[in-house]
C-alpha cells in the first residue's frame, strides 16, 4: 500500500511548482510510463520485481452459489447504494480492498438496493462500454474524463452498475498507487484521486447508465480509504453548500488508518516561490479546516517548517455522515494514540457516528464443497489428513502423518509479524520442547526482500521440514490452509484480518495477536476454553509467541480430542458476508434517519438549532 503516514521530509512532489501543472502532469506521466516499461522489461518476472506487490487472496472472490438468510429487515431498500473505491475485483486489485468492495457491490445489490460501484479505469476492460465525457477544472487546468459502464446481473432483476472513470493519469504499467520498481508513490496521486472523487460525484445525478434513469441525489455513498477521502469533502463543500446532495449520505470506511493520504500544504522552502496544493483542489477556503493537519514540533524537519499538511483521511472523517471500520476492536483502537496514527482525537470526537463491523468471507471458503483441495471434508475431519499428505508432497516436506504443520500466508512486512516468526524458527526446528519437536513450517508471501531472503534461508537450512515460498499462488494458499494444523498471524496490528477466518473454516487453528479483527474473530483458549476456536498471543513478543506455539503443540500431541473439538467449533463459526451486511443495513438506516452533516453544522453555526 502507499500513502502511509509520512514525515514531512517524505512528502516531496511536484518538483517545479512554477511550471504549468497540466504540462508537468503530461510530461510526468509520459516519462514515468516509458521508464517503467524499460525497467519492467529489464526486470522480467524476477521475485524481487514482484515482491513489492501484495496479492494475497484470502478475502476470496464473489461467490453466489449460496445465499445466507437475512436477519435484519432494512428500512431503506429504495435508496441506491454508490460504492466508490480505488480498486475492485476482478478489474483492479492490490490487496483486500478490491475484494471487500466487490462484496459490497454484490451483497447490497442482492439485498435489493439499486447498486453502483465506481472505480478508476486502469486498463481497457472487456465489456465496459463508453457512456460520456465530462470536464473538470482542477490543478490549474481543465481535464476530461471518460465514463465506461458495465452491468453485472445477479439474477431476479438484481445487479450492479460498474462505472469506470478513465483518464491518462490512471493508466500506469506499475502498481495502482506506486511505481513497483522503486516502491515510490506516484507524484501526482493527489491530483489523480481528487479528479476521481470529483468525477464519481457526478455519476448519480448526471449520467444515464445504459439508458436507465439516473440514480438521483438521494443515494448512500460508501467511500473507501484515503483514495476517496476527498469525496465527502467535495460533497459537503461543493455540493451541499449549494443545496445539492442534502438527501444523500456518505459512510466512510476505514480499512487501515495507517494509510491516510498525506500531502504538503505548500511545496517549496519558506522565502521561495511556493506551490499551494490546497488552492489546486477547487475547494472553498472553509474546507481547509477539515483537511489540514499540523505535525507537532518534534516531527518537523527544517527551520521554518510549519508542519502543515493536507490529510485526506482527516477530511473524510470530519465531513462524512458515519465512520465505519472493519472490526469492533479496531474501532476502539483507532481512538487511541497507539492505533490512531495521529488522528485519534478526530476519530474520538466523532465516536457517536463510529462503528466497527467485522468483514466477512464468502461461501467459496467451504471445505465440504471446495474442489480445489485434495479432499473435501466436513466437521468429521475425515479428509483433512489427505489434504496434509498432499501439501507435504507438493511442497517437498517429509511425508509424515504425525508431524504438526504450522503455516503463515501474508505480506512479508513487520506489520504482519513475519520477523517474530523468523526469530522463533530455530527454536521451532531445534528445541526439544519437552518432546514436542515433530514440527513442519510453511511460509508464503510477497513483500520486503530481507524477509523473502529469510524464507529462502529457512528452507535451505531445514530442507524437508520447512517450505519458504517468496511469492504467491492462490491455489497453494488454499492448499496450505486446508492441510495445516495451525495458522500463524502475529500481526502487530490488524484492522480485520481475513486469513484467520478462512483457516477456521478448514479446521486449521489460528494463533493470532490479540488485536483488531483477530481478537474479535478468534475465541482464545486461554480465556474461553469451552468455546475456544484458537489462541491469542498477548503481549506480542518472541517469548509469548513461543509459549502459545508450545501450548498448541501440547494439544496436538497430547490432547488430540480437545484439539479436534476446537477444530469443530472453529468450522462452525459464521463469518458470512450476510451477517456483516445486516450490520451495514442497520447503520445505513440510522445514517439516513440523521440529518446530513452539513445541515447539522450549518444550523449550529447560524444559531438555528
mmCIF file of C-alpha atoms in Angstrom, residues 155-532:
data_model
loop_
_atom_site.group_PDB
_atom_site.id
_atom_site.type_symbol
_atom_site.label_atom_id
_atom_site.label_comp_id
_atom_site.label_asym_id
_atom_site.label_seq_id
_atom_site.Cartn_x
_atom_site.Cartn_y
_atom_site.Cartn_z
ATOM 1 C CA UNK A 155 -30.480 -12.761 -11.292
ATOM 2 C CA UNK A 156 -34.060 -11.984 -10.288
ATOM 3 C CA UNK A 157 -33.720 -8.499 -11.744
ATOM 4 C CA UNK A 158 -30.862 -7.604 -9.388
ATOM 5 C CA UNK A 159 -27.403 -6.486 -10.372
ATOM 6 C CA UNK A 160 -24.729 -3.823 -10.118
ATOM 7 C CA UNK A 161 -23.777 -0.935 -12.409
ATOM 8 C CA UNK A 162 -19.980 -0.873 -12.558
ATOM 9 C CA UNK A 163 -18.730 2.556 -13.660
ATOM 10 C CA UNK A 164 -15.105 3.182 -14.599
ATOM 11 C CA UNK A 165 -13.555 6.643 -14.713
ATOM 12 C CA UNK A 166 -10.958 6.885 -17.488
ATOM 13 C CA UNK A 167 -8.140 9.455 -17.574
ATOM 14 C CA UNK A 168 -4.493 9.141 -18.713
ATOM 15 C CA UNK A 169 -3.234 9.625 -15.145
ATOM 16 C CA UNK A 170 -4.777 6.315 -14.060
ATOM 17 C CA UNK A 171 -3.078 4.246 -16.734
ATOM 18 C CA UNK A 172 0.311 3.211 -15.423
ATOM 19 C CA UNK A 173 2.155 -0.044 -16.145
ATOM 20 C CA UNK A 174 3.212 -0.337 -12.493
ATOM 21 C CA UNK A 175 1.126 -0.525 -9.329
ATOM 22 C CA UNK A 176 -2.159 1.253 -8.818
ATOM 23 C CA UNK A 177 -0.697 3.805 -6.418
ATOM 24 C CA UNK A 178 3.060 3.475 -6.708
ATOM 25 C CA UNK A 179 5.913 2.639 -9.039
ATOM 26 C CA UNK A 180 6.715 -1.021 -8.476
ATOM 27 C CA UNK A 181 10.352 -0.691 -9.463
ATOM 28 C CA UNK A 182 11.245 1.659 -6.592
ATOM 29 C CA UNK A 183 8.081 1.367 -4.448
ATOM 30 C CA UNK A 184 7.643 5.159 -4.527
ATOM 31 C CA UNK A 185 4.215 6.756 -4.569
ATOM 32 C CA UNK A 186 3.256 8.423 -7.844
ATOM 33 C CA UNK A 187 3.957 12.132 -7.603
ATOM 34 C CA UNK A 188 0.512 13.084 -8.942
ATOM 35 C CA UNK A 189 -1.614 10.931 -6.610
ATOM 36 C CA UNK A 190 -3.255 13.955 -5.012
ATOM 37 C CA UNK A 191 -4.386 15.089 -8.456
ATOM 38 C CA UNK A 192 -5.427 11.575 -9.559
ATOM 39 C CA UNK A 193 -7.695 10.881 -6.610
ATOM 40 C CA UNK A 194 -9.060 14.425 -6.377
ATOM 41 C CA UNK A 195 -10.121 14.054 -10.009
ATOM 42 C CA UNK A 196 -11.553 10.607 -9.307
ATOM 43 C CA UNK A 197 -13.604 11.875 -6.336
ATOM 44 C CA UNK A 198 -14.999 14.806 -8.313
ATOM 45 C CA UNK A 199 -15.840 12.570 -11.244
ATOM 46 C CA UNK A 200 -17.533 9.973 -9.017
ATOM 47 C CA UNK A 201 -19.852 12.583 -7.502
ATOM 48 C CA UNK A 202 -21.163 13.441 -10.980
ATOM 49 C CA UNK A 203 -22.360 9.949 -11.840
ATOM 50 C CA UNK A 204 -25.563 9.551 -9.779
ATOM 51 C CA UNK A 205 -27.031 12.905 -10.774
ATOM 52 C CA UNK A 206 -25.662 13.481 -14.277
ATOM 53 C CA UNK A 207 -25.250 10.181 -16.135
ATOM 54 C CA UNK A 208 -27.803 7.744 -17.509
ATOM 55 C CA UNK A 209 -26.187 4.331 -17.468
ATOM 56 C CA UNK A 210 -27.123 2.088 -20.342
ATOM 57 C CA UNK A 211 -30.186 4.226 -20.949
ATOM 58 C CA UNK A 212 -31.579 3.613 -17.460
ATOM 59 C CA UNK A 213 -32.799 6.559 -15.338
ATOM 60 C CA UNK A 214 -30.222 8.432 -13.305
ATOM 61 C CA UNK A 215 -29.746 7.397 -9.714
ATOM 62 C CA UNK A 216 -30.559 10.897 -8.467
ATOM 63 C CA UNK A 217 -29.484 12.891 -5.439
ATOM 64 C CA UNK A 218 -30.851 10.611 -2.720
ATOM 65 C CA UNK A 219 -28.193 7.902 -2.505
ATOM 66 C CA UNK A 220 -25.876 6.352 0.071
ATOM 67 C CA UNK A 221 -22.221 6.799 -0.859
ATOM 68 C CA UNK A 222 -19.814 4.242 0.578
ATOM 69 C CA UNK A 223 -16.335 5.766 0.247
ATOM 70 C CA UNK A 224 -13.308 3.610 0.983
ATOM 71 C CA UNK A 225 -9.935 4.594 2.449
ATOM 72 C CA UNK A 226 -7.736 7.601 1.744
ATOM 73 C CA UNK A 227 -8.033 7.414 -2.041
ATOM 74 C CA UNK A 228 -11.681 8.517 -1.750
ATOM 75 C CA UNK A 229 -11.136 10.764 1.268
ATOM 76 C CA UNK A 230 -11.917 13.880 -0.768
ATOM 77 C CA UNK A 231 -15.354 12.593 -1.806
ATOM 78 C CA UNK A 232 -17.173 13.591 1.423
ATOM 79 C CA UNK A 233 -15.165 16.840 1.479
ATOM 80 C CA UNK A 234 -16.308 17.755 -2.030
ATOM 81 C CA UNK A 235 -19.845 16.627 -1.215
ATOM 82 C CA UNK A 236 -20.039 18.935 1.798
ATOM 83 C CA UNK A 237 -18.179 21.976 0.471
ATOM 84 C CA UNK A 238 -19.023 21.913 -3.250
ATOM 85 C CA UNK A 239 -22.436 20.256 -3.314
ATOM 86 C CA UNK A 240 -24.281 20.642 -0.006
ATOM 87 C CA UNK A 241 -23.072 24.224 0.241
ATOM 88 C CA UNK A 242 -25.301 24.910 -2.784
ATOM 89 C CA UNK A 243 -28.237 22.736 -1.765
ATOM 90 C CA UNK A 244 -27.207 19.575 -3.655
ATOM 91 C CA UNK A 245 -26.933 16.092 -2.145
ATOM 92 C CA UNK A 246 -28.755 17.173 1.019
ATOM 93 C CA UNK A 247 -30.774 13.941 0.775
ATOM 94 C CA UNK A 248 -27.643 11.844 0.217
ATOM 95 C CA UNK A 249 -25.403 10.452 2.935
ATOM 96 C CA UNK A 250 -21.814 9.227 2.952
ATOM 97 C CA UNK A 251 -20.470 6.359 5.010
ATOM 98 C CA UNK A 252 -16.660 6.425 5.048
ATOM 99 C CA UNK A 253 -14.982 3.055 5.556
ATOM 100 C CA UNK A 254 -11.537 2.972 7.180
ATOM 101 C CA UNK A 255 -9.874 -0.257 6.101
ATOM 102 C CA UNK A 256 -6.463 0.691 7.530
ATOM 103 C CA UNK A 257 -5.824 4.001 9.292
ATOM 104 C CA UNK A 258 -2.080 3.571 8.849
ATOM 105 C CA UNK A 259 -2.551 4.870 5.286
ATOM 106 C CA UNK A 260 -4.060 8.353 5.229
ATOM 107 C CA UNK A 261 -3.174 10.247 2.050
ATOM 108 C CA UNK A 262 -0.877 12.975 3.376
ATOM 109 C CA UNK A 263 0.396 15.730 1.075
ATOM 110 C CA UNK A 264 2.206 19.034 1.755
ATOM 111 C CA UNK A 265 0.000 22.074 2.061
ATOM 112 C CA UNK A 266 2.709 24.134 0.391
ATOM 113 C CA UNK A 267 5.706 22.989 -1.622
ATOM 114 C CA UNK A 268 8.970 24.873 -1.539
ATOM 115 C CA UNK A 269 11.097 26.314 1.251
ATOM 116 C CA UNK A 270 9.951 29.421 3.166
ATOM 117 C CA UNK A 271 11.066 32.571 1.393
ATOM 118 C CA UNK A 272 10.935 30.946 -2.031
ATOM 119 C CA UNK A 273 8.114 30.560 -4.526
ATOM 120 C CA UNK A 274 5.736 28.004 -3.024
ATOM 121 C CA UNK A 275 3.203 25.800 -4.724
ATOM 122 C CA UNK A 276 -0.140 25.744 -2.878
ATOM 123 C CA UNK A 277 -1.658 22.256 -3.094
ATOM 124 C CA UNK A 278 -4.913 23.228 -1.413
ATOM 125 C CA UNK A 279 -5.567 26.008 -3.910
ATOM 126 C CA UNK A 280 -5.451 23.436 -6.726
ATOM 127 C CA UNK A 281 -8.301 21.326 -5.337
ATOM 128 C CA UNK A 282 -11.116 23.692 -6.297
ATOM 129 C CA UNK A 283 -12.473 23.874 -2.746
ATOM 130 C CA UNK A 284 -13.671 26.926 -0.814
ATOM 131 C CA UNK A 285 -11.432 28.175 1.970
ATOM 132 C CA UNK A 286 -13.833 26.736 4.583
ATOM 133 C CA UNK A 287 -12.713 23.229 3.584
ATOM 134 C CA UNK A 288 -9.125 23.885 4.646
ATOM 135 C CA UNK A 289 -10.005 23.460 8.306
ATOM 136 C CA UNK A 290 -11.340 19.964 7.621
ATOM 137 C CA UNK A 291 -8.313 18.865 5.596
ATOM 138 C CA UNK A 292 -5.355 20.471 7.348
ATOM 139 C CA UNK A 293 -3.223 18.632 9.871
ATOM 140 C CA UNK A 294 -0.221 20.178 11.612
ATOM 141 C CA UNK A 295 2.659 17.971 12.657
ATOM 142 C CA UNK A 296 3.996 18.600 16.191
ATOM 143 C CA UNK A 297 7.282 20.468 16.563
ATOM 144 C CA UNK A 298 9.413 17.376 17.139
ATOM 145 C CA UNK A 299 8.328 15.928 13.771
ATOM 146 C CA UNK A 300 9.174 18.959 11.655
ATOM 147 C CA UNK A 301 12.254 18.671 9.520
ATOM 148 C CA UNK A 302 13.788 22.101 8.911
ATOM 149 C CA UNK A 303 13.856 25.621 10.324
ATOM 150 C CA UNK A 304 10.711 27.449 9.319
ATOM 151 C CA UNK A 305 8.802 24.209 8.698
ATOM 152 C CA UNK A 306 5.220 24.901 9.813
ATOM 153 C CA UNK A 307 4.317 21.198 9.782
ATOM 154 C CA UNK A 308 1.154 21.846 7.789
ATOM 155 C CA UNK A 309 -0.131 19.051 5.585
ATOM 156 C CA UNK A 310 -3.297 18.057 3.781
ATOM 157 C CA UNK A 311 -4.646 14.825 5.250
ATOM 158 C CA UNK A 312 -7.349 13.266 3.066
ATOM 159 C CA UNK A 313 -8.451 10.807 5.719
ATOM 160 C CA UNK A 314 -8.855 13.570 8.276
ATOM 161 C CA UNK A 315 -11.016 15.461 5.797
ATOM 162 C CA UNK A 316 -13.192 12.392 5.252
ATOM 163 C CA UNK A 317 -13.576 11.793 8.988
ATOM 164 C CA UNK A 318 -14.613 15.405 9.504
ATOM 165 C CA UNK A 319 -17.089 15.542 6.618
ATOM 166 C CA UNK A 320 -18.680 12.084 6.341
ATOM 167 C CA UNK A 321 -22.022 11.214 7.899
ATOM 168 C CA UNK A 322 -20.834 7.975 9.508
ATOM 169 C CA UNK A 323 -17.455 6.299 10.040
ATOM 170 C CA UNK A 324 -17.259 2.548 9.611
ATOM 171 C CA UNK A 325 -14.220 0.429 10.205
ATOM 172 C CA UNK A 326 -13.692 -3.258 9.724
ATOM 173 C CA UNK A 327 -13.910 -4.714 13.239
ATOM 174 C CA UNK A 328 -15.270 -3.629 16.636
ATOM 175 C CA UNK A 329 -11.909 -3.813 18.389
ATOM 176 C CA UNK A 330 -10.234 -1.773 15.640
ATOM 177 C CA UNK A 331 -12.920 0.899 16.128
ATOM 178 C CA UNK A 332 -11.699 1.165 19.723
ATOM 179 C CA UNK A 333 -8.019 1.061 18.767
ATOM 180 C CA UNK A 334 -8.182 3.958 16.293
ATOM 181 C CA UNK A 335 -9.388 6.197 19.106
ATOM 182 C CA UNK A 336 -6.096 5.682 20.953
ATOM 183 C CA UNK A 337 -2.697 7.318 20.328
ATOM 184 C CA UNK A 338 -1.204 3.885 19.583
ATOM 185 C CA UNK A 339 -3.776 2.904 16.960
ATOM 186 C CA UNK A 340 -4.948 6.264 15.653
ATOM 187 C CA UNK A 341 -1.775 7.307 13.809
ATOM 188 C CA UNK A 342 -2.181 10.938 14.945
ATOM 189 C CA UNK A 343 -5.895 11.103 14.058
ATOM 190 C CA UNK A 344 -7.195 9.502 17.265
ATOM 191 C CA UNK A 345 -8.600 12.772 18.637
ATOM 192 C CA UNK A 346 -10.567 13.426 15.444
ATOM 193 C CA UNK A 347 -11.936 9.880 15.401
ATOM 194 C CA UNK A 348 -12.791 10.046 19.109
ATOM 195 C CA UNK A 349 -14.538 13.369 18.567
ATOM 196 C CA UNK A 350 -16.925 11.631 16.187
ATOM 197 C CA UNK A 351 -17.358 8.460 18.271
ATOM 198 C CA UNK A 352 -21.136 8.733 18.217
ATOM 199 C CA UNK A 353 -21.017 8.157 14.461
ATOM 200 C CA UNK A 354 -18.351 5.419 14.561
ATOM 201 C CA UNK A 355 -18.920 1.662 14.335
ATOM 202 C CA UNK A 356 -16.760 -1.386 13.729
ATOM 203 C CA UNK A 357 -18.263 -4.148 11.567
ATOM 204 C CA UNK A 358 -16.238 -7.313 11.088
ATOM 205 C CA UNK A 359 -15.694 -8.164 7.419
ATOM 206 C CA UNK A 360 -16.923 -11.481 6.101
ATOM 207 C CA UNK A 361 -15.763 -14.248 3.809
ATOM 208 C CA UNK A 362 -17.916 -15.732 1.100
ATOM 209 C CA UNK A 363 -19.212 -19.258 0.875
ATOM 210 C CA UNK A 364 -16.474 -20.401 -1.514
ATOM 211 C CA UNK A 365 -14.381 -20.959 1.610
ATOM 212 C CA UNK A 366 -16.137 -24.203 2.457
ATOM 213 C CA UNK A 367 -14.225 -27.498 2.684
ATOM 214 C CA UNK A 368 -17.383 -29.548 2.146
ATOM 215 C CA UNK A 369 -17.629 -28.388 -1.482
ATOM 216 C CA UNK A 370 -14.174 -26.996 -2.297
ATOM 217 C CA UNK A 371 -12.975 -28.891 -5.363
ATOM 218 C CA UNK A 372 -9.616 -27.073 -5.347
ATOM 219 C CA UNK A 373 -8.272 -29.033 -2.351
ATOM 220 C CA UNK A 374 -7.051 -32.634 -2.274
ATOM 221 C CA UNK A 375 -10.067 -33.987 -0.395
ATOM 222 C CA UNK A 376 -13.325 -32.375 0.640
ATOM 223 C CA UNK A 377 -14.198 -32.757 4.300
ATOM 224 C CA UNK A 378 -16.741 -31.697 6.888
ATOM 225 C CA UNK A 379 -16.731 -31.421 10.677
ATOM 226 C CA UNK A 380 -15.775 -35.103 10.978
ATOM 227 C CA UNK A 381 -12.390 -34.007 9.527
ATOM 228 C CA UNK A 382 -12.064 -37.276 7.625
ATOM 229 C CA UNK A 383 -10.480 -35.645 4.570
ATOM 230 C CA UNK A 384 -8.144 -33.187 6.303
ATOM 231 C CA UNK A 385 -5.390 -35.792 6.686
ATOM 232 C CA UNK A 386 -5.329 -36.320 2.921
ATOM 233 C CA UNK A 387 -5.010 -32.531 2.482
ATOM 234 C CA UNK A 388 -1.978 -32.625 4.793
ATOM 235 C CA UNK A 389 -0.389 -35.502 2.873
ATOM 236 C CA UNK A 390 -0.939 -33.704 -0.441
ATOM 237 C CA UNK A 391 0.553 -30.479 0.947
ATOM 238 C CA UNK A 392 3.650 -32.303 2.165
ATOM 239 C CA UNK A 393 4.172 -33.983 -1.200
ATOM 240 C CA UNK A 394 3.613 -30.798 -3.182
ATOM 241 C CA UNK A 395 5.905 -28.604 -1.077
ATOM 242 C CA UNK A 396 8.704 -31.134 -0.654
ATOM 243 C CA UNK A 397 8.142 -31.734 3.048
ATOM 244 C CA UNK A 398 8.740 -35.106 4.681
ATOM 245 C CA UNK A 399 5.541 -37.149 4.374
ATOM 246 C CA UNK A 400 4.616 -37.749 7.989
ATOM 247 C CA UNK A 401 1.019 -38.027 9.211
ATOM 248 C CA UNK A 402 2.124 -37.300 12.778
ATOM 249 C CA UNK A 403 4.008 -34.068 12.048
ATOM 250 C CA UNK A 404 2.313 -30.852 13.145
ATOM 251 C CA UNK A 405 2.282 -28.260 10.353
ATOM 252 C CA UNK A 406 2.467 -24.564 11.267
ATOM 253 C CA UNK A 407 1.827 -22.124 8.432
ATOM 254 C CA UNK A 408 1.938 -18.434 7.535
ATOM 255 C CA UNK A 409 0.480 -16.758 4.442
ATOM 256 C CA UNK A 410 0.631 -12.977 4.251
ATOM 257 C CA UNK A 411 2.603 -9.897 3.286
ATOM 258 C CA UNK A 412 6.255 -10.067 4.271
ATOM 259 C CA UNK A 413 6.302 -6.924 6.411
ATOM 260 C CA UNK A 414 6.877 -6.024 10.047
ATOM 261 C CA UNK A 415 3.171 -5.287 10.436
ATOM 262 C CA UNK A 416 2.373 -8.952 9.811
ATOM 263 C CA UNK A 417 4.906 -10.119 12.406
ATOM 264 C CA UNK A 418 6.933 -12.242 9.998
ATOM 265 C CA UNK A 419 10.075 -11.062 11.832
ATOM 266 C CA UNK A 420 8.746 -12.609 15.056
ATOM 267 C CA UNK A 421 8.143 -15.900 13.285
ATOM 268 C CA UNK A 422 11.684 -15.649 11.931
ATOM 269 C CA UNK A 423 13.093 -15.197 15.437
ATOM 270 C CA UNK A 424 11.320 -18.411 16.516
ATOM 271 C CA UNK A 425 12.363 -20.635 13.595
ATOM 272 C CA UNK A 426 15.494 -22.095 15.221
ATOM 273 C CA UNK A 427 13.525 -22.844 18.407
ATOM 274 C CA UNK A 428 10.678 -24.443 16.416
ATOM 275 C CA UNK A 429 13.070 -26.649 14.478
ATOM 276 C CA UNK A 430 15.797 -27.500 17.029
ATOM 277 C CA UNK A 431 14.454 -27.189 20.563
ATOM 278 C CA UNK A 432 13.192 -30.440 22.139
ATOM 279 C CA UNK A 433 10.124 -28.606 23.535
ATOM 280 C CA UNK A 434 9.510 -31.354 26.075
ATOM 281 C CA UNK A 435 9.295 -33.909 23.291
ATOM 282 C CA UNK A 436 7.032 -31.818 21.036
ATOM 283 C CA UNK A 437 9.598 -31.396 18.271
ATOM 284 C CA UNK A 438 7.983 -33.143 15.266
ATOM 285 C CA UNK A 439 7.022 -29.853 13.592
ATOM 286 C CA UNK A 440 6.981 -28.622 9.995
ATOM 287 C CA UNK A 441 6.708 -24.980 8.924
ATOM 288 C CA UNK A 442 5.265 -23.467 5.735
ATOM 289 C CA UNK A 443 5.630 -19.743 4.950
ATOM 290 C CA UNK A 444 4.456 -17.972 1.792
ATOM 291 C CA UNK A 445 4.086 -14.343 0.790
ATOM 292 C CA UNK A 446 5.226 -11.321 -1.219
ATOM 293 C CA UNK A 447 6.872 -8.370 0.424
ATOM 294 C CA UNK A 448 10.178 -6.982 1.608
ATOM 295 C CA UNK A 449 13.352 -8.507 0.226
ATOM 296 C CA UNK A 450 15.014 -9.167 3.591
ATOM 297 C CA UNK A 451 12.067 -11.302 4.676
ATOM 298 C CA UNK A 452 11.961 -13.075 1.323
ATOM 299 C CA UNK A 453 15.614 -13.987 1.815
ATOM 300 C CA UNK A 454 14.772 -15.177 5.320
ATOM 301 C CA UNK A 455 12.199 -17.618 3.896
ATOM 302 C CA UNK A 456 14.772 -18.952 1.452
ATOM 303 C CA UNK A 457 17.359 -19.329 4.238
ATOM 304 C CA UNK A 458 14.919 -21.222 6.451
ATOM 305 C CA UNK A 459 14.001 -23.692 3.704
ATOM 306 C CA UNK A 460 17.621 -24.353 2.753
ATOM 307 C CA UNK A 461 18.612 -24.793 6.411
ATOM 308 C CA UNK A 462 15.868 -27.309 7.239
ATOM 309 C CA UNK A 463 15.093 -28.935 3.914
ATOM 310 C CA UNK A 464 12.146 -31.286 4.202
ATOM 311 C CA UNK A 465 10.845 -29.614 7.336
ATOM 312 C CA UNK A 466 10.384 -26.029 6.099
ATOM 313 C CA UNK A 467 8.948 -24.626 2.884
ATOM 314 C CA UNK A 468 9.638 -20.913 2.419
ATOM 315 C CA UNK A 469 7.985 -19.597 -0.737
ATOM 316 C CA UNK A 470 8.821 -15.981 -1.589
ATOM 317 C CA UNK A 471 5.920 -15.285 -3.921
ATOM 318 C CA UNK A 472 2.258 -16.085 -4.014
ATOM 319 C CA UNK A 473 -0.157 -18.593 -5.539
ATOM 320 C CA UNK A 474 -3.896 -18.509 -4.715
ATOM 321 C CA UNK A 475 -4.121 -22.268 -5.295
ATOM 322 C CA UNK A 476 -1.213 -23.030 -2.976
ATOM 323 C CA UNK A 477 -2.739 -20.698 -0.392
ATOM 324 C CA UNK A 478 -5.895 -22.817 -0.362
ATOM 325 C CA UNK A 479 -3.836 -25.983 -0.062
ATOM 326 C CA UNK A 480 -1.778 -24.548 2.807
ATOM 327 C CA UNK A 481 -4.883 -23.524 4.730
ATOM 328 C CA UNK A 482 -6.560 -26.908 4.150
ATOM 329 C CA UNK A 483 -3.513 -29.012 5.022
ATOM 330 C CA UNK A 484 -2.062 -27.137 8.012
ATOM 331 C CA UNK A 485 -2.786 -27.719 11.684
ATOM 332 C CA UNK A 486 -2.104 -24.187 12.976
ATOM 333 C CA UNK A 487 -2.119 -20.825 11.166
ATOM 334 C CA UNK A 488 0.202 -18.091 12.479
ATOM 335 C CA UNK A 489 -0.895 -14.423 12.412
ATOM 336 C CA UNK A 490 1.236 -12.440 14.901
ATOM 337 C CA UNK A 491 0.310 -9.116 13.241
ATOM 338 C CA UNK A 492 1.321 -6.028 15.179
ATOM 339 C CA UNK A 493 -2.000 -4.501 14.183
ATOM 340 C CA UNK A 494 -4.737 -5.934 12.003
ATOM 341 C CA UNK A 495 -7.872 -3.882 11.285
ATOM 342 C CA UNK A 496 -9.826 -7.004 10.334
ATOM 343 C CA UNK A 497 -7.811 -9.894 9.007
ATOM 344 C CA UNK A 498 -9.334 -12.498 6.724
ATOM 345 C CA UNK A 499 -6.900 -15.464 6.649
ATOM 346 C CA UNK A 500 -7.712 -16.431 10.230
ATOM 347 C CA UNK A 501 -11.408 -16.773 9.298
ATOM 348 C CA UNK A 502 -10.595 -18.870 6.245
ATOM 349 C CA UNK A 503 -8.303 -21.062 8.337
ATOM 350 C CA UNK A 504 -11.044 -21.750 10.878
ATOM 351 C CA UNK A 505 -13.445 -22.805 8.134
ATOM 352 C CA UNK A 506 -10.904 -25.551 7.257
ATOM 353 C CA UNK A 507 -10.296 -26.668 10.832
ATOM 354 C CA UNK A 508 -6.871 -25.001 10.941
ATOM 355 C CA UNK A 509 -6.433 -23.385 14.339
ATOM 356 C CA UNK A 510 -5.296 -19.730 14.282
ATOM 357 C CA UNK A 511 -2.588 -18.400 16.596
ATOM 358 C CA UNK A 512 -3.096 -14.634 16.500
ATOM 359 C CA UNK A 513 -2.071 -11.452 18.245
ATOM 360 C CA UNK A 514 -4.989 -10.166 20.325
ATOM 361 C CA UNK A 515 -5.570 -7.057 18.223
ATOM 362 C CA UNK A 516 -8.252 -5.665 15.897
ATOM 363 C CA UNK A 517 -10.297 -8.170 13.956
ATOM 364 C CA UNK A 518 -8.041 -11.024 15.070
ATOM 365 C CA UNK A 519 -9.238 -10.542 18.640
ATOM 366 C CA UNK A 520 -12.867 -10.232 17.510
ATOM 367 C CA UNK A 521 -12.937 -13.318 15.301
ATOM 368 C CA UNK A 522 -10.871 -15.805 17.335
ATOM 369 C CA UNK A 523 -12.039 -17.025 20.760
ATOM 370 C CA UNK A 524 -8.948 -17.690 22.838
ATOM 371 C CA UNK A 525 -8.217 -20.995 24.564
ATOM 372 C CA UNK A 526 -6.771 -19.004 27.466
ATOM 373 C CA UNK A 527 -9.945 -17.062 28.281
ATOM 374 C CA UNK A 528 -12.815 -19.006 26.688
ATOM 375 C CA UNK A 529 -11.627 -22.606 26.876
ATOM 376 C CA UNK A 530 -15.026 -24.282 26.431
ATOM 377 C CA UNK A 531 -15.893 -22.199 23.358
ATOM 378 C CA UNK A 532 -12.365 -21.521 22.079
#
